[in-house]
Amino acid sequence: MRGHIAKKGKKYYIVIDLDKDEVTNKRKQKWLSGYDRKKDAEKALPGVLTNFQKGTFVEPTKKTFGEIMETWLRDKKTSVKHGTWKSYEWLVNTHIVPNLGKIQITKLKPQHFHDLYHRTLLPKLSVGSIKKAHVLILDALNRAVTWGIISQNVASSVALPQGKKKKFEVWNEHQLKIFLDAASEDQYFLAFELAASTGMRQSEILALPRAEVDLQRKTASVRQAYTISEIGHDLDDTKNDSSIRSIALFANTTRFLENHFRKQEHEQARNKLYNDSGLVIQTSVGTPLGPRNLMRHYYRILDRIVKEHPDFPRIRFHDLRHTHATLLLKAGIHPKIVQERLGHSSINVTLDTYSHVLPNLQEAVLKNIGDSITGESISTKEPTLLD
């Protein structure tokens, strides 16, 4: 296979001589993009010929990186949950396209992405969000390679910024009791009780049906999650397969649920406008409760507590889940049990998330074994000559 440079108008072209046409017996030619300078075309010619011979040549395109990302985002809308897609949309339209969108995709270099991550986004976003943006970019560019728009993914070799693992804050037993006592008269007390006593995610609590609560066996089965849809909400699949689980309930939580169900029955009988959704947590008219409404109640309770206890930690609702796990681990509950209650995909996730609690577990385990690895105890009796 041969090629040469030809000038047409004010542009220079790479002309590739292809195999002869089997019908006309005439040699076919492929003219490739216009170069402003002859030396640029000459420099590109060897690489073009090599790619043609390997079958990896990609037709030059004037598509911008922004067009690639916007097409990817539009197509992704039909394959992920709406809430997930909204987070993608925010990253793409707020942080990715405004910074690199105007660059032709064939002119993108690893340096562009390195500067985007380390200089532009690092002062604005967490390392976790930057890693998520990188995942989206990789996926979009990999698809562009598959579709023959570009020959390689130049973002795949970029090193990401490293940051300290984000720490979460939890309450101790005393602080948790203060919160639950303050929340006891709230309309949505059961949501806070379930978060603290079961470690369920907010989305799982808001989607928990009464039918999945067995008061006799003292268990709650998690099989679905509340998700935001384009219009309203959905009761959708859980985060992953391991999130489907049965959680043993404390006796106190079971008692709260019994009282709560009686109240719901009373409301349904008393209020003609009551439209029962069959959920454990629902509004005063029986409809599913949205996350924003729940958060208003949560932070209203916290505000009241902080007025009385100014040093009281203002943790996130999700940190009730972390509080649940931390208190169990500190009490000596095996991490495998904690993993199952939380619905983590593997015990490694649990161990990594709560590694700061584990040193206390080592001390407890050694005390249970004894004074040596064989389980023997050190005698406190003074040795005698016969010993």
Short mmCIF file of N, CA, C and O in Angstrom, two decimals, residues 20 33 54 58 126 143 216 305 352 373 382:
data_model
loop_
_atom_site.label_atom_id
_atom_site.label_comp_id
_atom_site.label_asym_id
_atom_site.label_seq_id
_atom_site.Cartn_x
_atom_site.Cartn_y
_atom_site.Cartn_z
N LYS A 20 -7.30 -2.42 -6.47
CA LYS A 20 -8.09 -2.15 -7.66
C LYS A 20 -9.52 -2.62 -7.47
O LYS A 20 -9.79 -3.59 -6.78
N SER A 33 -8.61 14.30 4.62
CA SER A 33 -8.61 15.64 5.22
C SER A 33 -7.60 16.61 4.63
O SER A 33 -6.60 16.22 4.06
N LYS A 54 -2.96 -2.11 9.15
CA LYS A 54 -3.39 -2.87 10.33
C LYS A 54 -4.91 -2.97 10.42
O LYS A 54 -5.43 -3.75 11.22
N VAL A 58 -9.00 5.22 11.37
CA VAL A 58 -10.29 5.85 11.68
C VAL A 58 -10.40 7.12 10.86
O VAL A 58 -9.50 7.95 10.86
N SER A 126 -14.84 17.16 45.12
CA SER A 126 -14.14 16.15 45.89
C SER A 126 -13.42 15.20 44.95
O SER A 126 -13.76 15.11 43.76
N ARG A 143 -16.76 4.23 23.90
CA ARG A 143 -17.82 4.02 22.93
C ARG A 143 -17.46 4.68 21.60
O ARG A 143 -17.75 4.13 20.53
N GLN A 216 -44.04 -10.93 64.09
CA GLN A 216 -43.88 -12.15 64.88
C GLN A 216 -42.43 -12.62 64.90
O GLN A 216 -41.89 -12.96 65.96
N ILE A 305 -32.33 20.36 69.03
CA ILE A 305 -31.34 19.77 69.93
C ILE A 305 -30.15 20.70 70.10
O ILE A 305 -29.66 20.90 71.22
N ASP A 352 -13.31 -2.01 55.14
CA ASP A 352 -12.64 -0.79 54.69
C ASP A 352 -13.35 0.45 55.23
O ASP A 352 -12.71 1.41 55.65
N ILE A 373 -2.21 -17.58 73.20
CA ILE A 373 -2.88 -18.07 72.00
C ILE A 373 -3.55 -19.42 72.24
O ILE A 373 -4.52 -19.79 71.57
N GLU A 382 2.39 -16.72 93.34
CA GLU A 382 3.85 -16.64 93.35
C GLU A 382 4.44 -18.03 93.14
O GLU A 382 3.99 -18.99 93.75
#
